PDB file of C-alpha atoms in Angstrom:
ATOM      1  CA  UNK B   1      79.460  83.390 129.026  1.00  0.00           C
ATOM      2  CA  UNK B   2      82.750  80.865 129.648  1.00  0.00           C
ATOM      3  CA  UNK B   3      84.047  82.203 133.155  1.00  0.00           C
ATOM      4  CA  UNK B   4      86.508  79.716 132.731  1.00  0.00           C
ATOM      5  CA  UNK B   5      87.957  81.054 129.762  1.00  0.00           C
ATOM      6  CA  UNK B   6      87.253  84.743 130.370  1.00  0.00           C
ATOM      7  CA  UNK B   7      89.898  85.188 133.049  1.00  0.00           C
ATOM      8  CA  UNK B   8      92.478  84.455 130.427  1.00  0.00           C
ATOM      9  CA  UNK B   9      91.190  87.250 128.685  1.00  0.00           C
ATOM     10  CA  UNK B  10      94.197  89.533 127.718  1.00  0.00           C
ATOM     11  CA  UNK B  11      92.256  93.118 128.797  1.00  0.00           C
ATOM     12  CA  UNK B  12      91.057  91.185 132.090  1.00  0.00           C
ATOM     13  CA  UNK B  13      94.983  90.149 133.267  1.00  0.00           C
ATOM     14  CA  UNK B  14      95.845  93.810 132.165  1.00  0.00           C
ATOM     15  CA  UNK B  15      97.955  93.628 128.965  1.00  0.00           C
ATOM     16  CA  UNK B  16      98.260  96.813 127.337  1.00  0.00           C
ATOM     17  CA  UNK B  17      99.269  97.115 123.498  1.00  0.00           C
ATOM     18  CA  UNK B  18     101.146 100.081 122.355  1.00  0.00           C
ATOM     19  CA  UNK B  19     100.496 101.160 118.732  1.00  0.00           C
ATOM     20  CA  UNK B  20     103.388 102.807 117.104  1.00  0.00           C
ATOM     21  CA  UNK B  21     101.994 104.960 114.001  1.00  0.00           C
ATOM     22  CA  UNK B  22     104.678 105.087 111.481  1.00  0.00           C
ATOM     23  CA  UNK B  23     105.431 107.812 108.526  1.00  0.00           C
ATOM     24  CA  UNK B  24     103.599 106.547 105.425  1.00  0.00           C
ATOM     25  CA  UNK B  25     106.393 107.383 103.412  1.00  0.00           C
ATOM     26  CA  UNK B  26     108.829 105.341 105.441  1.00  0.00           C
ATOM     27  CA  UNK B  27     110.588 102.628 103.531  1.00  0.00           C
ATOM     28  CA  UNK B  28     110.292 104.924 100.099  1.00  0.00           C
ATOM     29  CA  UNK B  29     112.415 106.321  97.833  1.00  0.00           C
ATOM     30  CA  UNK B  30     111.325 109.083  95.619  1.00  0.00           C
ATOM     31  CA  UNK B  31     112.669 110.571  92.503  1.00  0.00           C
ATOM     32  CA  UNK B  32     111.930 111.981  89.234  1.00  0.00           C
ATOM     33  CA  UNK B  33     112.645 110.850  85.895  1.00  0.00           C
ATOM     34  CA  UNK B  34     111.598 110.516  82.135  1.00  0.00           C
ATOM     35  CA  UNK B  35     108.247 108.732  82.013  1.00  0.00           C
ATOM     36  CA  UNK B  36     107.621 106.506  78.906  1.00  0.00           C
ATOM     37  CA  UNK B  37     103.564 106.916  77.943  1.00  0.00           C
ATOM     38  CA  UNK B  38     102.159 103.180  77.618  1.00  0.00           C
ATOM     39  CA  UNK B  39      99.452 104.486  75.835  1.00  0.00           C
ATOM     40  CA  UNK B  40      99.943 104.247  71.986  1.00  0.00           C
ATOM     41  CA  UNK B  41      98.212 106.833  69.327  1.00  0.00           C
ATOM     42  CA  UNK B  42      95.084 106.123  67.935  1.00  0.00           C
ATOM     43  CA  UNK B  43      95.497 104.471  64.337  1.00  0.00           C
ATOM     44  CA  UNK B  44      92.631 104.555  62.442  1.00  0.00           C
ATOM     45  CA  UNK B  45      91.135 102.144  59.459  1.00  0.00           C
ATOM     46  CA  UNK B  46      91.474 102.851  56.084  1.00  0.00           C
ATOM     47  CA  UNK B  47      88.788 105.469  55.398  1.00  0.00           C
ATOM     48  CA  UNK B  48      88.856 107.173  59.115  1.00  0.00           C
ATOM     49  CA  UNK B  49      90.629 110.555  60.475  1.00  0.00           C
ATOM     50  CA  UNK B  50      91.295 111.605  63.447  1.00  0.00           C
ATOM     51  CA  UNK B  51      89.339 113.959  65.208  1.00  0.00           C
ATOM     52  CA  UNK B  52      89.471 115.834  68.619  1.00  0.00           C
ATOM     53  CA  UNK B  53      87.296 117.400  70.728  1.00  0.00           C
ATOM     54  CA  UNK B  54      88.131 119.813  74.133  1.00  0.00           C
ATOM     55  CA  UNK B  55      85.778 120.122  76.954  1.00  0.00           C
ATOM     56  CA  UNK B  56      83.126 117.496  75.819  1.00  0.00           C
ATOM     57  CA  UNK B  57      81.907 115.644  78.691  1.00  0.00           C
ATOM     58  CA  UNK B  58      79.662 113.393  76.614  1.00  0.00           C
ATOM     59  CA  UNK B  59      83.210 111.786  75.488  1.00  0.00           C
ATOM     60  CA  UNK B  60      85.185 111.786  78.358  1.00  0.00           C
ATOM     61  CA  UNK B  61      86.776 115.129  78.414  1.00  0.00           C
ATOM     62  CA  UNK B  62      85.242 116.753  81.435  1.00  0.00           C
ATOM     63  CA  UNK B  63      86.293 120.347  81.425  1.00  0.00           C
ATOM     64  CA  UNK B  64      88.584 122.668  79.437  1.00  0.00           C
ATOM     65  CA  UNK B  65      91.929 120.892  80.608  1.00  0.00           C
ATOM     66  CA  UNK B  66      90.551 117.842  78.818  1.00  0.00           C
ATOM     67  CA  UNK B  67      90.818 116.586  75.074  1.00  0.00           C
ATOM     68  CA  UNK B  68      88.859 113.351  73.567  1.00  0.00           C
ATOM     69  CA  UNK B  69      90.516 112.096  70.434  1.00  0.00           C
ATOM     70  CA  UNK B  70      88.511 109.337  68.158  1.00  0.00           C
ATOM     71  CA  UNK B  71      88.578 107.654  65.138  1.00  0.00           C
ATOM     72  CA  UNK B  72      85.590 108.789  62.693  1.00  0.00           C
ATOM     73  CA  UNK B  73      84.781 108.392  58.895  1.00  0.00           C
ATOM     74  CA  UNK B  74      85.264 111.684  57.151  1.00  0.00           C
ATOM     75  CA  UNK B  75      81.950 111.532  56.167  1.00  0.00           C
ATOM     76  CA  UNK B  76      80.699 111.836  59.876  1.00  0.00           C
ATOM     77  CA  UNK B  77      82.806 114.244  60.972  1.00  0.00           C
ATOM     78  CA  UNK B  78      80.339 116.890  59.853  1.00  0.00           C
ATOM     79  CA  UNK B  79      77.598 115.727  62.155  1.00  0.00           C
ATOM     80  CA  UNK B  80      79.713 115.193  65.225  1.00  0.00           C
ATOM     81  CA  UNK B  81      79.133 118.450  66.884  1.00  0.00           C
ATOM     82  CA  UNK B  82      82.231 120.045  68.726  1.00  0.00           C
ATOM     83  CA  UNK B  83      84.705 117.869  66.973  1.00  0.00           C
ATOM     84  CA  UNK B  84      87.439 119.044  64.318  1.00  0.00           C
ATOM     85  CA  UNK B  85      90.032 117.226  62.600  1.00  0.00           C
ATOM     86  CA  UNK B  86      93.462 116.768  63.957  1.00  0.00           C
ATOM     87  CA  UNK B  87      94.665 115.447  67.314  1.00  0.00           C
ATOM     88  CA  UNK B  88      94.818 116.751  70.489  1.00  0.00           C
ATOM     89  CA  UNK B  89      98.507 116.921  70.507  1.00  0.00           C
ATOM     90  CA  UNK B  90      98.135 119.718  68.000  1.00  0.00           C
ATOM     91  CA  UNK B  91      96.221 121.701  70.842  1.00  0.00           C
ATOM     92  CA  UNK B  92      98.971 121.024  73.205  1.00  0.00           C
ATOM     93  CA  UNK B  93      97.041 118.389  74.898  1.00  0.00           C
ATOM     94  CA  UNK B  94      99.706 115.479  75.468  1.00  0.00           C
ATOM     95  CA  UNK B  95      99.992 114.520  78.811  1.00  0.00           C
ATOM     96  CA  UNK B  96      98.625 111.608  81.033  1.00  0.00           C
ATOM     97  CA  UNK B  97      96.985 109.798  77.874  1.00  0.00           C
ATOM     98  CA  UNK B  98      94.465 107.085  78.533  1.00  0.00           C
ATOM     99  CA  UNK B  99      92.476 105.329  76.240  1.00  0.00           C
ATOM    100  CA  UNK B 100      88.720 104.451  77.354  1.00  0.00           C
ATOM    101  CA  UNK B 101      85.753 103.325  75.796  1.00  0.00           C
ATOM    102  CA  UNK B 102      82.742 105.675  76.327  1.00  0.00           C
ATOM    103  CA  UNK B 103      79.040 105.083  75.997  1.00  0.00           C
ATOM    104  CA  UNK B 104      77.874 107.981  73.718  1.00  0.00           C
ATOM    105  CA  UNK B 105      73.955 108.894  73.446  1.00  0.00           C
ATOM    106  CA  UNK B 106      72.718 107.310  70.059  1.00  0.00           C
ATOM    107  CA  UNK B 107      75.535 105.443  69.262  1.00  0.00           C
ATOM    108  CA  UNK B 108      74.602 101.732  68.691  1.00  0.00           C
ATOM    109  CA  UNK B 109      78.413 100.908  70.408  1.00  0.00           C
ATOM    110  CA  UNK B 110      81.113 102.081  72.726  1.00  0.00           C
ATOM    111  CA  UNK B 111      83.443 104.552  71.148  1.00  0.00           C
ATOM    112  CA  UNK B 112      87.527 104.370  71.908  1.00  0.00           C
ATOM    113  CA  UNK B 113      88.888 107.594  72.555  1.00  0.00           C
ATOM    114  CA  UNK B 114      92.068 108.687  73.556  1.00  0.00           C
ATOM    115  CA  UNK B 115      92.198 111.495  76.397  1.00  0.00           C
ATOM    116  CA  UNK B 116      94.884 113.703  77.275  1.00  0.00           C
ATOM    117  CA  UNK B 117      95.199 116.929  79.409  1.00  0.00           C
ATOM    118  CA  UNK B 118      97.115 120.271  78.737  1.00  0.00           C
ATOM    119  CA  UNK B 119      98.350 120.397  82.271  1.00  0.00           C
ATOM    120  CA  UNK B 120     101.833 119.621  83.673  1.00  0.00           C
ATOM    121  CA  UNK B 121     102.054 116.269  85.111  1.00  0.00           C
ATOM    122  CA  UNK B 122     103.967 115.734  87.866  1.00  0.00           C
ATOM    123  CA  UNK B 123     106.696 112.464  87.363  1.00  0.00           C
ATOM    124  CA  UNK B 124     108.000 112.563  91.047  1.00  0.00           C
ATOM    125  CA  UNK B 125     107.219 108.825  92.199  1.00  0.00           C
ATOM    126  CA  UNK B 126     108.116 106.676  95.060  1.00  0.00           C
ATOM    127  CA  UNK B 127     109.052 102.865  95.083  1.00  0.00           C
ATOM    128  CA  UNK B 128     109.650 100.419  97.814  1.00  0.00           C
ATOM    129  CA  UNK B 129     113.375 100.667  99.094  1.00  0.00           C
ATOM    130  CA  UNK B 130     115.420  97.866 100.523  1.00  0.00           C
ATOM    131  CA  UNK B 131     118.793  98.135 100.836  1.00  0.00           C
ATOM    132  CA  UNK B 132     121.221  95.763  98.738  1.00  0.00           C
ATOM    133  CA  UNK B 133     124.951  96.251  99.169  1.00  0.00           C
ATOM    134  CA  UNK B 134     126.766  97.596  95.858  1.00  0.00           C
ATOM    135  CA  UNK B 135     129.386  95.326  94.457  1.00  0.00           C
ATOM    136  CA  UNK B 136     132.228  96.948  95.693  1.00  0.00           C
ATOM    137  CA  UNK B 137     130.751  96.863  99.411  1.00  0.00           C
ATOM    138  CA  UNK B 138     129.411  93.459  99.430  1.00  0.00           C
ATOM    139  CA  UNK B 139     129.304  90.741 101.488  1.00  0.00           C
ATOM    140  CA  UNK B 140     128.883  86.936 100.620  1.00  0.00           C
ATOM    141  CA  UNK B 141     125.545  87.245 102.373  1.00  0.00           C
ATOM    142  CA  UNK B 142     124.727  90.460 100.169  1.00  0.00           C
ATOM    143  CA  UNK B 143     125.680  88.722  97.037  1.00  0.00           C
ATOM    144  CA  UNK B 144     122.733  85.898  98.135  1.00  0.00           C
ATOM    145  CA  UNK B 145     120.391  88.767  98.840  1.00  0.00           C
ATOM    146  CA  UNK B 146     120.654  90.584  95.336  1.00  0.00           C
ATOM    147  CA  UNK B 147     120.721  86.730  93.644  1.00  0.00           C
ATOM    148  CA  UNK B 148     117.419  86.606  95.672  1.00  0.00           C
ATOM    149  CA  UNK B 149     115.388  89.136  93.662  1.00  0.00           C
ATOM    150  CA  UNK B 150     116.856  88.211  90.474  1.00  0.00           C
ATOM    151  CA  UNK B 151     115.343  84.530  91.005  1.00  0.00           C
ATOM    152  CA  UNK B 152     112.388  86.341  92.099  1.00  0.00           C
ATOM    153  CA  UNK B 153     111.761  88.023  88.201  1.00  0.00           C
ATOM    154  CA  UNK B 154     112.792  85.230  86.899  1.00  0.00           C
ATOM    155  CA  UNK B 155     110.467  82.938  88.286  1.00  0.00           C
ATOM    156  CA  UNK B 156     107.231  85.862  88.601  1.00  0.00           C
ATOM    157  CA  UNK B 157     107.995  87.781  85.417  1.00  0.00           C
ATOM    158  CA  UNK B 158     107.309  84.956  82.827  1.00  0.00           C
ATOM    159  CA  UNK B 159     103.728  85.591  82.275  1.00  0.00           C
ATOM    160  CA  UNK B 160     105.057  89.641  81.117  1.00  0.00           C
ATOM    161  CA  UNK B 161     107.610  88.215  79.117  1.00  0.00           C
ATOM    162  CA  UNK B 162     105.714  85.930  77.065  1.00  0.00           C
ATOM    163  CA  UNK B 163     102.878  88.011  76.681  1.00  0.00           C
ATOM    164  CA  UNK B 164     100.150  85.971  78.548  1.00  0.00           C
ATOM    165  CA  UNK B 165     100.093  88.673  81.110  1.00  0.00           C
ATOM    166  CA  UNK B 166      99.169  92.428  80.729  1.00  0.00           C
ATOM    167  CA  UNK B 167      99.064  93.433  84.564  1.00  0.00           C
ATOM    168  CA  UNK B 168     102.140  93.019  86.263  1.00  0.00           C
ATOM    169  CA  UNK B 169     102.063  90.731  89.016  1.00  0.00           C
ATOM    170  CA  UNK B 170     103.047  91.888  92.582  1.00  0.00           C
ATOM    171  CA  UNK B 171     105.497  89.158  92.761  1.00  0.00           C
ATOM    172  CA  UNK B 172     107.134  90.554  90.113  1.00  0.00           C
ATOM    173  CA  UNK B 173     106.694  94.454  89.994  1.00  0.00           C
ATOM    174  CA  UNK B 174     107.734  94.532  93.648  1.00  0.00           C
ATOM    175  CA  UNK B 175     111.298  92.844  93.078  1.00  0.00           C
ATOM    176  CA  UNK B 176     111.507  95.071  89.966  1.00  0.00           C
ATOM    177  CA  UNK B 177     111.129  98.298  91.990  1.00  0.00           C
ATOM    178  CA  UNK B 178     113.522  97.430  94.453  1.00  0.00           C
ATOM    179  CA  UNK B 179     115.976  96.639  91.601  1.00  0.00           C
ATOM    180  CA  UNK B 180     115.573  99.555  89.843  1.00  0.00           C
ATOM    181  CA  UNK B 181     116.474 101.506  92.803  1.00  0.00           C
ATOM    182  CA  UNK B 182     119.196  99.704  93.168  1.00  0.00           C
ATOM    183  CA  UNK B 183     120.806 100.108  89.768  1.00  0.00           C
ATOM    184  CA  UNK B 184     120.404 103.558  90.114  1.00  0.00           C
ATOM    185  CA  UNK B 185     122.261 103.444  93.473  1.00  0.00           C
ATOM    186  CA  UNK B 186     125.044 101.274  92.211  1.00  0.00           C
ATOM    187  CA  UNK B 187     126.904 102.646  88.713  1.00  0.00           C
ATOM    188  CA  UNK B 188     129.263  99.463  88.571  1.00  0.00           C
ATOM    189  CA  UNK B 189     126.544  96.990  88.998  1.00  0.00           C
ATOM    190  CA  UNK B 190     126.116  95.143  85.880  1.00  0.00           C
ATOM    191  CA  UNK B 191     122.131  95.412  85.070  1.00  0.00           C
ATOM    192  CA  UNK B 192     120.603  91.719  84.844  1.00  0.00           C
ATOM    193  CA  UNK B 193     119.575  91.021  81.583  1.00  0.00           C
ATOM    194  CA  UNK B 194     115.843  89.398  82.477  1.00  0.00           C
ATOM    195  CA  UNK B 195     115.691  92.743  84.307  1.00  0.00           C
ATOM    196  CA  UNK B 196     116.139  94.618  81.060  1.00  0.00           C
ATOM    197  CA  UNK B 197     113.851  92.488  79.455  1.00  0.00           C
ATOM    198  CA  UNK B 198     110.857  93.014  81.622  1.00  0.00           C
ATOM    199  CA  UNK B 199     111.851  96.552  82.076  1.00  0.00           C
ATOM    200  CA  UNK B 200     111.453  97.079  78.273  1.00  0.00           C
ATOM    201  CA  UNK B 201     107.506  95.997  78.200  1.00  0.00           C
ATOM    202  CA  UNK B 202     106.954  99.258  80.228  1.00  0.00           C
ATOM    203  CA  UNK B 203     104.043  97.249  82.509  1.00  0.00           C
ATOM    204  CA  UNK B 204     106.138  96.946  85.388  1.00  0.00           C
ATOM    205  CA  UNK B 205     107.619 100.137  86.341  1.00  0.00           C
ATOM    206  CA  UNK B 206     104.807 100.549  88.987  1.00  0.00           C
ATOM    207  CA  UNK B 207     105.245 103.390  91.549  1.00  0.00           C
ATOM    208  CA  UNK B 208     103.343 105.450  94.301  1.00  0.00           C
ATOM    209  CA  UNK B 209     102.308 109.099  93.611  1.00  0.00           C
ATOM    210  CA  UNK B 210     104.674 110.820  95.955  1.00  0.00           C
ATOM    211  CA  UNK B 211     103.365 112.460  99.133  1.00  0.00           C
ATOM    212  CA  UNK B 212     103.377 116.272  99.448  1.00  0.00           C
ATOM    213  CA  UNK B 213     106.685 117.633 100.601  1.00  0.00           C
ATOM    214  CA  UNK B 214     108.868 114.545  99.447  1.00  0.00           C
ATOM    215  CA  UNK B 215     112.373 115.052  98.450  1.00  0.00           C
ATOM    216  CA  UNK B 216     112.609 114.417  94.666  1.00  0.00           C
ATOM    217  CA  UNK B 217     115.871 114.325  93.144  1.00  0.00           C
ATOM    218  CA  UNK B 218     116.329 114.164  89.338  1.00  0.00           C
ATOM    219  CA  UNK B 219     117.818 110.428  88.420  1.00  0.00           C
ATOM    220  CA  UNK B 220     119.375 109.200  85.099  1.00  0.00           C
ATOM    221  CA  UNK B 221     118.391 105.713  83.954  1.00  0.00           C
ATOM    222  CA  UNK B 222     121.788 105.226  82.044  1.00  0.00           C
ATOM    223  CA  UNK B 223     123.825 102.545  83.503  1.00  0.00           C
ATOM    224  CA  UNK B 224     126.945 104.428  84.711  1.00  0.00           C
ATOM    225  CA  UNK B 225     129.336 101.411  84.336  1.00  0.00           C
ATOM    226  CA  UNK B 226     129.318 102.443  80.645  1.00  0.00           C
ATOM    227  CA  UNK B 227     128.217  98.379  79.929  1.00  0.00           C
ATOM    228  CA  UNK B 228     124.214  98.538  79.761  1.00  0.00           C
ATOM    229  CA  UNK B 229     121.029 100.985  80.023  1.00  0.00           C
ATOM    230  CA  UNK B 230     117.892 100.092  81.870  1.00  0.00           C
ATOM    231  CA  UNK B 231     116.320 100.221  78.223  1.00  0.00           C
ATOM    232  CA  UNK B 232     118.812  97.612  77.346  1.00  0.00           C
ATOM    233  CA  UNK B 233     121.283  99.644  74.719  1.00  0.00           C
ATOM    234  CA  UNK B 234     124.479 100.222  75.345  1.00  0.00           C
ATOM    235  CA  UNK B 235     125.794 103.143  77.917  1.00  0.00           C
ATOM    236  CA  UNK B 236     128.986 103.867  76.330  1.00  0.00           C
ATOM    237  CA  UNK B 237     128.559 107.546  74.907  1.00  0.00           C
ATOM    238  CA  UNK B 238     130.640 108.888  71.839  1.00  0.00           C
ATOM    239  CA  UNK B 239     132.815 111.074  74.546  1.00  0.00           C
ATOM    240  CA  UNK B 240     133.886 107.748  76.181  1.00  0.00           C
ATOM    241  CA  UNK B 241     134.897 105.992  72.803  1.00  0.00           C
ATOM    242  CA  UNK B 242     137.097 108.735  71.804  1.00  0.00           C
ATOM    243  CA  UNK B 243     138.844 108.800  75.431  1.00  0.00           C
ATOM    244  CA  UNK B 244     139.456 105.333  74.964  1.00  0.00           C
ATOM    245  CA  UNK B 245     140.910 105.795  71.630  1.00  0.00           C
ATOM    246  CA  UNK B 246     142.765 108.899  72.429  1.00  0.00           C
ATOM    247  CA  UNK B 247     144.608 107.177  75.268  1.00  0.00           C
ATOM    248  CA  UNK B 248     145.707 104.186  72.897  1.00  0.00           C
ATOM    249  CA  UNK B 249     146.665 106.491  70.550  1.00  0.00           C
ATOM    250  CA  UNK B 250     149.163 108.011  73.400  1.00  0.00           C
ATOM    251  CA  UNK B 251     150.827 104.493  74.126  1.00  0.00           C
ATOM    252  CA  UNK B 252     151.813 104.009  70.601  1.00  0.00           C
ATOM    253  CA  UNK B 253     155.119 104.117  68.923  1.00  0.00           C
ATOM    254  CA  UNK B 254     155.279 107.657  66.820  1.00  0.00           C
ATOM    255  CA  UNK B 255     156.290 105.977  63.721  1.00  0.00           C
ATOM    256  CA  UNK B 256     153.293 103.647  64.091  1.00  0.00           C
ATOM    257  CA  UNK B 257     150.854 106.906  64.233  1.00  0.00           C
TER     258      UNK B 257
END
């Protein structure tokens, strides 16, 4: 042991460390809103039909709450124990859809199945929160902070936009979730076009499951400023359009009306 250096050991000289345990939900904002299902329905090749089976562990449906759906030649369906023609949705199994390749005994290759459940699915989720001032309250430094997040998605979300990446990288989805919360808070902030494009891919809305007891308000994804929505469509409603027309008619001279 090197005694010349041990006398400088933090423990020997009496240094004490204080560990602060914080709430795991600190820095998160939780909410609930409509979720877009990322998995697409099965599309069978010519001559194939969809078939489903409930509570069939061999195909990934582990109990009575789960349903496995696949494509099969119609002639082969009669030999598939537990399967019926149709879809899981027909029987009310439509939540938490996920595609999976399963290895079935006797099959020369893996089988692609669409697994769903009939249990209610909680859509309450949480995102990392960073405070960015809304336009009506922002100082020059706040404008730079907002612009910094836009620059990040422009730089790090290119693979998502050009299709070269399927999994949204952290340096893309982290500013995306911060902007997601910001746009929900700030009704007068015009939503950035790059954000709209990335959001439309449905690959970067990544969130954490809400902890037990978390407050979970229901939020709307529509842009309240009437100019743009998170899905990129116009946010103006028919009521808003008619309100503008009515106001215009009121200010016209009577003989023109």
